[in-house]
Amino acid sequence: SVPANRAVCESDGIINLTGTVGGGAVSGVWQVVPGNGNGVLSASNYNPGTGEVTATYVSDVTDVGTAVVLRLFAADPDGSGPCTADFADQTIQIDESAKVDAGLDQAICADEVATLNGSVFGAATSGNWTWVSGGDGLGVIGDPNSPVTTYTPSANDQANGAIVTLRLTTNNPGTTCGIVSDETVITVNQLPGSFFSGLAGTYQEDY
């Protein structure tokens, strides 16, 4: 027997497989049903005391968005005798994850506006920018709901300089995969200033 069919997120990594063989079965082994999965299946471990058969499966990129069918095969106890081998299948749906890229860190002068070149892809369909840390938090994100937008530092951050961290977060794909986020850092450099020192005083003599 095998557990019920299920879904997992592609980012889950290793998929643990557990099933049980019984009756006259002398061993069991997990197999990938041909044409229904391109990942890597480990060797099976059979516990003769409990009949439990375990293995792991690591999905391939080509498995994403498809259903992988894994079969637990119970070995025929008497070879070619009257008993026959048996098996049970478990179907595992590999859900595509949401993906996000907030773009490269950058530095701007205080009188400049930063361009945010973020992107969302995979199962994500939208993204939202938020301020995380640095400066006074009063800078303006042009369109928080657009991955590609602008960031204008606050007046205080322009005057004093700041290192601001912004986060781009995806929507929830509504599957076994959740939201993901990525951050970018904007360094706001103060404008250079100039002043005079050491100049002799001047005066005007009135006649």
PDB file of C-alpha atoms in Angstrom:
ATOM      1  CA  SER A   1       0.000   0.000   0.000  1.00  0.00           C
ATOM      2  CA  VAL A   2       1.057   3.577  -0.573  1.00  0.00           C
ATOM      3  CA  PRO A   3      -0.175   6.922   0.810  1.00  0.00           C
ATOM      4  CA  ALA A   4      -2.755   8.997  -1.040  1.00  0.00           C
ATOM      5  CA  ASN A   5      -1.761  11.042  -4.061  1.00  0.00           C
ATOM      6  CA  ARG A   6      -0.375  14.443  -3.137  1.00  0.00           C
ATOM      7  CA  ALA A   7       1.183  17.659  -4.402  1.00  0.00           C
ATOM      8  CA  VAL A   8       4.521  19.202  -3.458  1.00  0.00           C
ATOM      9  CA  CYS A   9       6.305  22.416  -4.346  1.00  0.00           C
ATOM     10  CA  GLU A  10       9.302  22.209  -6.677  1.00  0.00           C
ATOM     11  CA  SER A  11      11.355  24.037  -4.037  1.00  0.00           C
ATOM     12  CA  ASP A  12      10.714  21.311  -1.439  1.00  0.00           C
ATOM     13  CA  GLY A  13      13.754  19.432  -2.736  1.00  0.00           C
ATOM     14  CA  ILE A  14      13.841  15.810  -1.628  1.00  0.00           C
ATOM     15  CA  ILE A  15      10.515  13.956  -1.710  1.00  0.00           C
ATOM     16  CA  ASN A  16      10.304  11.159   0.849  1.00  0.00           C
ATOM     17  CA  LEU A  17       8.515   7.993  -0.236  1.00  0.00           C
ATOM     18  CA  THR A  18       7.070   5.479   2.217  1.00  0.00           C
ATOM     19  CA  GLY A  19       4.936   2.424   1.495  1.00  0.00           C
ATOM     20  CA  THR A  20       4.241  -1.026   2.838  1.00  0.00           C
ATOM     21  CA  VAL A  21       4.287  -4.499   1.324  1.00  0.00           C
ATOM     22  CA  GLY A  22       2.739  -7.514   3.014  1.00  0.00           C
ATOM     23  CA  GLY A  23       1.153 -10.878   2.496  1.00  0.00           C
ATOM     24  CA  GLY A  24       3.637 -13.196   0.847  1.00  0.00           C
ATOM     25  CA  ALA A  25       5.883 -10.420  -0.433  1.00  0.00           C
ATOM     26  CA  VAL A  26       9.522 -10.975   0.415  1.00  0.00           C
ATOM     27  CA  SER A  27      10.729  -7.489  -0.520  1.00  0.00           C
ATOM     28  CA  GLY A  28       9.626  -4.245  -2.115  1.00  0.00           C
ATOM     29  CA  VAL A  29      11.109  -1.561  -4.321  1.00  0.00           C
ATOM     30  CA  TRP A  30      10.072   1.873  -5.535  1.00  0.00           C
ATOM     31  CA  GLN A  31      10.150   2.564  -9.277  1.00  0.00           C
ATOM     32  CA  VAL A  32       9.347   5.503 -11.552  1.00  0.00           C
ATOM     33  CA  VAL A  33       6.606   4.569 -13.982  1.00  0.00           C
ATOM     34  CA  PRO A  34       8.231   5.062 -17.414  1.00  0.00           C
ATOM     35  CA  GLY A  35       7.290   8.349 -19.029  1.00  0.00           C
ATOM     36  CA  ASN A  36       6.011   9.799 -15.754  1.00  0.00           C
ATOM     37  CA  GLY A  37       9.046  11.436 -14.166  1.00  0.00           C
ATOM     38  CA  ASN A  38      12.614  12.402 -15.059  1.00  0.00           C
ATOM     39  CA  GLY A  39      14.049  12.962 -11.584  1.00  0.00           C
ATOM     40  CA  VAL A  40      16.447  10.864  -9.536  1.00  0.00           C
ATOM     41  CA  LEU A  41      15.050   7.979  -7.495  1.00  0.00           C
ATOM     42  CA  SER A  42      17.248   6.598  -4.723  1.00  0.00           C
ATOM     43  CA  ALA A  43      17.706   2.944  -3.882  1.00  0.00           C
ATOM     44  CA  SER A  44      14.860   1.474  -1.847  1.00  0.00           C
ATOM     45  CA  ASN A  45      15.214   0.388   1.770  1.00  0.00           C
ATOM     46  CA  TYR A  46      13.100  -2.581   2.838  1.00  0.00           C
ATOM     47  CA  ASN A  47      12.394  -3.373   6.474  1.00  0.00           C
ATOM     48  CA  PRO A  48      11.439  -7.074   6.712  1.00  0.00           C
ATOM     49  CA  GLY A  49      10.115  -6.610  10.227  1.00  0.00           C
ATOM     50  CA  THR A  50       7.479  -4.055   9.297  1.00  0.00           C
ATOM     51  CA  GLY A  51       7.242  -4.449   5.532  1.00  0.00           C
ATOM     52  CA  GLU A  52       7.966  -0.746   5.143  1.00  0.00           C
ATOM     53  CA  VAL A  53       9.752   0.352   1.969  1.00  0.00           C
ATOM     54  CA  THR A  54      11.296   3.816   1.830  1.00  0.00           C
ATOM     55  CA  ALA A  55      13.128   5.818  -0.816  1.00  0.00           C
ATOM     56  CA  THR A  56      13.588   9.424  -1.947  1.00  0.00           C
ATOM     57  CA  TYR A  57      12.875  11.191  -5.218  1.00  0.00           C
ATOM     58  CA  VAL A  58      14.471  14.434  -6.377  1.00  0.00           C
ATOM     59  CA  SER A  59      12.451  16.027  -9.152  1.00  0.00           C
ATOM     60  CA  ASP A  60      13.927  17.252 -12.423  1.00  0.00           C
ATOM     61  CA  VAL A  61      13.167  20.678 -13.854  1.00  0.00           C
ATOM     62  CA  THR A  62      11.102  18.936 -16.534  1.00  0.00           C
ATOM     63  CA  ASP A  63       8.857  17.480 -13.814  1.00  0.00           C
ATOM     64  CA  VAL A  64       7.650  20.923 -12.755  1.00  0.00           C
ATOM     65  CA  GLY A  65       3.988  21.423 -13.582  1.00  0.00           C
ATOM     66  CA  THR A  66       3.456  17.714 -14.209  1.00  0.00           C
ATOM     67  CA  ALA A  67       2.430  14.631 -12.270  1.00  0.00           C
ATOM     68  CA  VAL A  68       5.136  12.107 -11.388  1.00  0.00           C
ATOM     69  CA  VAL A  69       3.926   8.532 -10.954  1.00  0.00           C
ATOM     70  CA  LEU A  70       5.911   6.349  -8.553  1.00  0.00           C
ATOM     71  CA  ARG A  71       5.232   2.655  -8.155  1.00  0.00           C
ATOM     72  CA  LEU A  72       5.824   0.449  -5.121  1.00  0.00           C
ATOM     73  CA  PHE A  73       6.485  -3.028  -6.446  1.00  0.00           C
ATOM     74  CA  ALA A  74       6.048  -6.047  -4.181  1.00  0.00           C
ATOM     75  CA  ALA A  75       8.276  -8.907  -5.297  1.00  0.00           C
ATOM     76  CA  ASP A  76       6.691 -12.214  -6.268  1.00  0.00           C
ATOM     77  CA  PRO A  77       7.291 -14.558  -3.318  1.00  0.00           C
ATOM     78  CA  ASP A  78       7.579 -17.746  -5.358  1.00  0.00           C
ATOM     79  CA  GLY A  79       9.207 -16.688  -8.600  1.00  0.00           C
ATOM     80  CA  SER A  80       7.253 -18.173 -11.466  1.00  0.00           C
ATOM     81  CA  GLY A  81       4.848 -20.007  -9.173  1.00  0.00           C
ATOM     82  CA  PRO A  82       1.112 -19.432  -8.905  1.00  0.00           C
ATOM     83  CA  CYS A  83       1.466 -16.157  -6.992  1.00  0.00           C
ATOM     84  CA  THR A  84       2.053 -12.978  -8.966  1.00  0.00           C
ATOM     85  CA  ALA A  85       3.820  -9.740  -8.180  1.00  0.00           C
ATOM     86  CA  ASP A  86       1.734  -6.795  -7.049  1.00  0.00           C
ATOM     87  CA  PHE A  87       2.177  -3.038  -7.084  1.00  0.00           C
ATOM     88  CA  ALA A  88       0.568   0.236  -6.039  1.00  0.00           C
ATOM     89  CA  ASP A  89       1.067   3.661  -7.585  1.00  0.00           C
ATOM     90  CA  GLN A  90       1.343   7.073  -5.962  1.00  0.00           C
ATOM     91  CA  THR A  91       0.956  10.220  -8.068  1.00  0.00           C
ATOM     92  CA  ILE A  92       2.809  13.333  -6.939  1.00  0.00           C
ATOM     93  CA  GLN A  93       2.025  16.671  -8.561  1.00  0.00           C
ATOM     94  CA  ILE A  94       5.089  18.952  -8.761  1.00  0.00           C
ATOM     95  CA  ASP A  95       3.803  22.516  -8.397  1.00  0.00           C
ATOM     96  CA  GLU A  96       5.796  25.363  -9.908  1.00  0.00           C
ATOM     97  CA  SER A  97       7.058  27.886  -7.363  1.00  0.00           C
ATOM     98  CA  ALA A  98       6.773  31.656  -7.466  1.00  0.00           C
ATOM     99  CA  LYS A  99      10.052  33.362  -8.334  1.00  0.00           C
ATOM    100  CA  VAL A 100      11.283  36.926  -7.866  1.00  0.00           C
ATOM    101  CA  ASP A 101      14.307  39.106  -8.595  1.00  0.00           C
ATOM    102  CA  ALA A 102      14.539  42.553  -7.006  1.00  0.00           C
ATOM    103  CA  GLY A 103      17.379  43.638  -9.278  1.00  0.00           C
ATOM    104  CA  LEU A 104      20.910  44.746  -8.535  1.00  0.00           C
ATOM    105  CA  ASP A 105      21.933  46.965  -5.633  1.00  0.00           C
ATOM    106  CA  GLN A 106      22.714  50.499  -6.749  1.00  0.00           C
ATOM    107  CA  ALA A 107      23.996  53.887  -5.636  1.00  0.00           C
ATOM    108  CA  ILE A 108      22.498  57.242  -6.603  1.00  0.00           C
ATOM    109  CA  CYS A 109      23.166  60.885  -5.860  1.00  0.00           C
ATOM    110  CA  ALA A 110      20.751  62.603  -3.535  1.00  0.00           C
ATOM    111  CA  ASP A 111      19.113  64.524  -6.365  1.00  0.00           C
ATOM    112  CA  GLU A 112      18.495  61.396  -8.459  1.00  0.00           C
ATOM    113  CA  VAL A 113      15.634  58.922  -8.692  1.00  0.00           C
ATOM    114  CA  ALA A 114      16.478  55.203  -8.566  1.00  0.00           C
ATOM    115  CA  THR A 115      14.993  52.861 -11.154  1.00  0.00           C
ATOM    116  CA  LEU A 116      13.845  49.546  -9.663  1.00  0.00           C
ATOM    117  CA  ASN A 117      14.209  46.764 -12.224  1.00  0.00           C
ATOM    118  CA  GLY A 118      12.470  43.906 -10.463  1.00  0.00           C
ATOM    119  CA  SER A 119      10.720  40.926 -11.985  1.00  0.00           C
ATOM    120  CA  VAL A 120       8.345  38.162 -10.929  1.00  0.00           C
ATOM    121  CA  PHE A 121       8.020  34.903 -12.808  1.00  0.00           C
ATOM    122  CA  GLY A 122       7.376  31.206 -12.392  1.00  0.00           C
ATOM    123  CA  ALA A 123       3.952  30.792 -10.779  1.00  0.00           C
ATOM    124  CA  ALA A 124       3.945  34.427  -9.608  1.00  0.00           C
ATOM    125  CA  THR A 125       1.682  36.853 -11.443  1.00  0.00           C
ATOM    126  CA  SER A 126       2.274  40.035  -9.461  1.00  0.00           C
ATOM    127  CA  GLY A 127       4.616  41.673  -6.965  1.00  0.00           C
ATOM    128  CA  ASN A 128       4.606  44.398  -4.348  1.00  0.00           C
ATOM    129  CA  TRP A 129       7.447  46.698  -3.208  1.00  0.00           C
ATOM    130  CA  THR A 130       7.856  47.659   0.459  1.00  0.00           C
ATOM    131  CA  TRP A 131      10.424  49.559   2.484  1.00  0.00           C
ATOM    132  CA  VAL A 132      12.405  47.318   4.851  1.00  0.00           C
ATOM    133  CA  SER A 133      15.074  49.396   6.570  1.00  0.00           C
ATOM    134  CA  GLY A 134      17.448  52.339   6.280  1.00  0.00           C
ATOM    135  CA  GLY A 135      16.863  56.063   6.154  1.00  0.00           C
ATOM    136  CA  ASP A 136      13.676  57.495   7.593  1.00  0.00           C
ATOM    137  CA  GLY A 137      11.316  55.226   5.617  1.00  0.00           C
ATOM    138  CA  LEU A 138       9.626  58.190   3.961  1.00  0.00           C
ATOM    139  CA  GLY A 139      10.997  57.690   0.455  1.00  0.00           C
ATOM    140  CA  VAL A 140       8.447  57.273  -2.321  1.00  0.00           C
ATOM    141  CA  ILE A 141       8.045  54.116  -4.414  1.00  0.00           C
ATOM    142  CA  GLY A 142       6.504  55.214  -7.695  1.00  0.00           C
ATOM    143  CA  ASP A 143       4.123  52.278  -8.135  1.00  0.00           C
ATOM    144  CA  PRO A 144       4.462  49.735  -5.317  1.00  0.00           C
ATOM    145  CA  ASN A 145       2.513  47.158  -7.347  1.00  0.00           C
ATOM    146  CA  SER A 146       4.787  47.243 -10.389  1.00  0.00           C
ATOM    147  CA  PRO A 147       8.056  45.251 -10.346  1.00  0.00           C
ATOM    148  CA  VAL A 148       9.615  47.916 -12.571  1.00  0.00           C
ATOM    149  CA  THR A 149       9.180  51.329 -10.987  1.00  0.00           C
ATOM    150  CA  THR A 150      11.095  54.150  -9.292  1.00  0.00           C
ATOM    151  CA  TYR A 151      12.258  55.131  -5.824  1.00  0.00           C
ATOM    152  CA  THR A 152      12.659  58.758  -4.753  1.00  0.00           C
ATOM    153  CA  PRO A 153      14.575  59.335  -1.492  1.00  0.00           C
ATOM    154  CA  SER A 154      12.948  61.479   1.178  1.00  0.00           C
ATOM    155  CA  ALA A 155      14.180  65.034   1.740  1.00  0.00           C
ATOM    156  CA  ASN A 156      15.903  63.964   4.943  1.00  0.00           C
ATOM    157  CA  ASP A 157      17.686  61.060   3.241  1.00  0.00           C
ATOM    158  CA  GLN A 158      18.749  63.353   0.418  1.00  0.00           C
ATOM    159  CA  ALA A 159      20.244  65.799   2.905  1.00  0.00           C
ATOM    160  CA  ASN A 160      21.959  63.224   5.124  1.00  0.00           C
ATOM    161  CA  GLY A 161      22.510  60.224   2.876  1.00  0.00           C
ATOM    162  CA  ALA A 162      21.104  56.766   3.574  1.00  0.00           C
ATOM    163  CA  ILE A 163      21.364  53.061   2.777  1.00  0.00           C
ATOM    164  CA  VAL A 164      17.825  51.913   2.056  1.00  0.00           C
ATOM    165  CA  THR A 165      16.667  48.294   1.679  1.00  0.00           C
ATOM    166  CA  LEU A 166      13.554  47.608  -0.386  1.00  0.00           C
ATOM    167  CA  ARG A 167      11.760  44.270  -0.752  1.00  0.00           C
ATOM    168  CA  LEU A 168       9.837  42.869  -3.719  1.00  0.00           C
ATOM    169  CA  THR A 169       7.322  40.189  -2.683  1.00  0.00           C
ATOM    170  CA  THR A 170       5.271  37.971  -4.990  1.00  0.00           C
ATOM    171  CA  ASN A 171       1.633  37.104  -4.724  1.00  0.00           C
ATOM    172  CA  ASN A 172       0.642  33.705  -3.327  1.00  0.00           C
ATOM    173  CA  PRO A 173       0.301  31.206  -6.191  1.00  0.00           C
ATOM    174  CA  GLY A 174      -2.383  29.356  -4.248  1.00  0.00           C
ATOM    175  CA  THR A 175      -0.722  25.933  -4.481  1.00  0.00           C
ATOM    176  CA  THR A 176       1.678  24.046  -2.214  1.00  0.00           C
ATOM    177  CA  CYS A 177       4.165  26.817  -2.995  1.00  0.00           C
ATOM    178  CA  GLY A 178       4.023  30.067  -1.036  1.00  0.00           C
ATOM    179  CA  ILE A 179       5.073  33.661  -1.540  1.00  0.00           C
ATOM    180  CA  VAL A 180       8.741  34.528  -2.026  1.00  0.00           C
ATOM    181  CA  SER A 181      10.642  37.799  -1.818  1.00  0.00           C
ATOM    182  CA  ASP A 182      13.955  39.387  -2.732  1.00  0.00           C
ATOM    183  CA  GLU A 183      15.654  42.583  -1.579  1.00  0.00           C
ATOM    184  CA  THR A 184      17.702  45.323  -3.169  1.00  0.00           C
ATOM    185  CA  VAL A 185      19.779  48.061  -1.524  1.00  0.00           C
ATOM    186  CA  ILE A 186      19.742  51.695  -2.620  1.00  0.00           C
ATOM    187  CA  THR A 187      22.658  53.803  -1.378  1.00  0.00           C
ATOM    188  CA  VAL A 188      21.772  57.494  -1.388  1.00  0.00           C
ATOM    189  CA  ASN A 189      24.916  59.612  -1.511  1.00  0.00           C
ATOM    190  CA  GLN A 190      24.895  63.218  -0.332  1.00  0.00           C
ATOM    191  CA  LEU A 191      25.615  65.846  -2.953  1.00  0.00           C
ATOM    192  CA  PRO A 192      29.151  67.249  -2.793  1.00  0.00           C
ATOM    193  CA  GLY A 193      29.390  70.711  -1.233  1.00  0.00           C
ATOM    194  CA  SER A 194      31.980  73.499  -1.394  1.00  0.00           C
ATOM    195  CA  PHE A 195      32.945  76.279   0.966  1.00  0.00           C
ATOM    196  CA  PHE A 196      35.666  78.902   1.302  1.00  0.00           C
ATOM    197  CA  SER A 197      38.024  79.242   4.217  1.00  0.00           C
ATOM    198  CA  GLY A 198      41.097  81.270   5.086  1.00  0.00           C
ATOM    199  CA  LEU A 199      40.053  84.298   3.044  1.00  0.00           C
ATOM    200  CA  ALA A 200      41.000  87.722   4.334  1.00  0.00           C
ATOM    201  CA  GLY A 201      38.165  89.976   5.294  1.00  0.00           C
ATOM    202  CA  THR A 202      37.340  92.931   3.077  1.00  0.00           C
ATOM    203  CA  TYR A 203      35.855  96.286   3.829  1.00  0.00           C
ATOM    204  CA  GLN A 204      34.759  99.326   1.979  1.00  0.00           C
ATOM    205  CA  GLU A 205      35.893 102.756   3.130  1.00  0.00           C
ATOM    206  CA  ASP A 206      33.263 105.409   2.715  1.00  0.00           C
ATOM    207  CA  TYR A 207      34.428 108.859   1.758  1.00  0.00           C
TER     208      TYR A 207
END
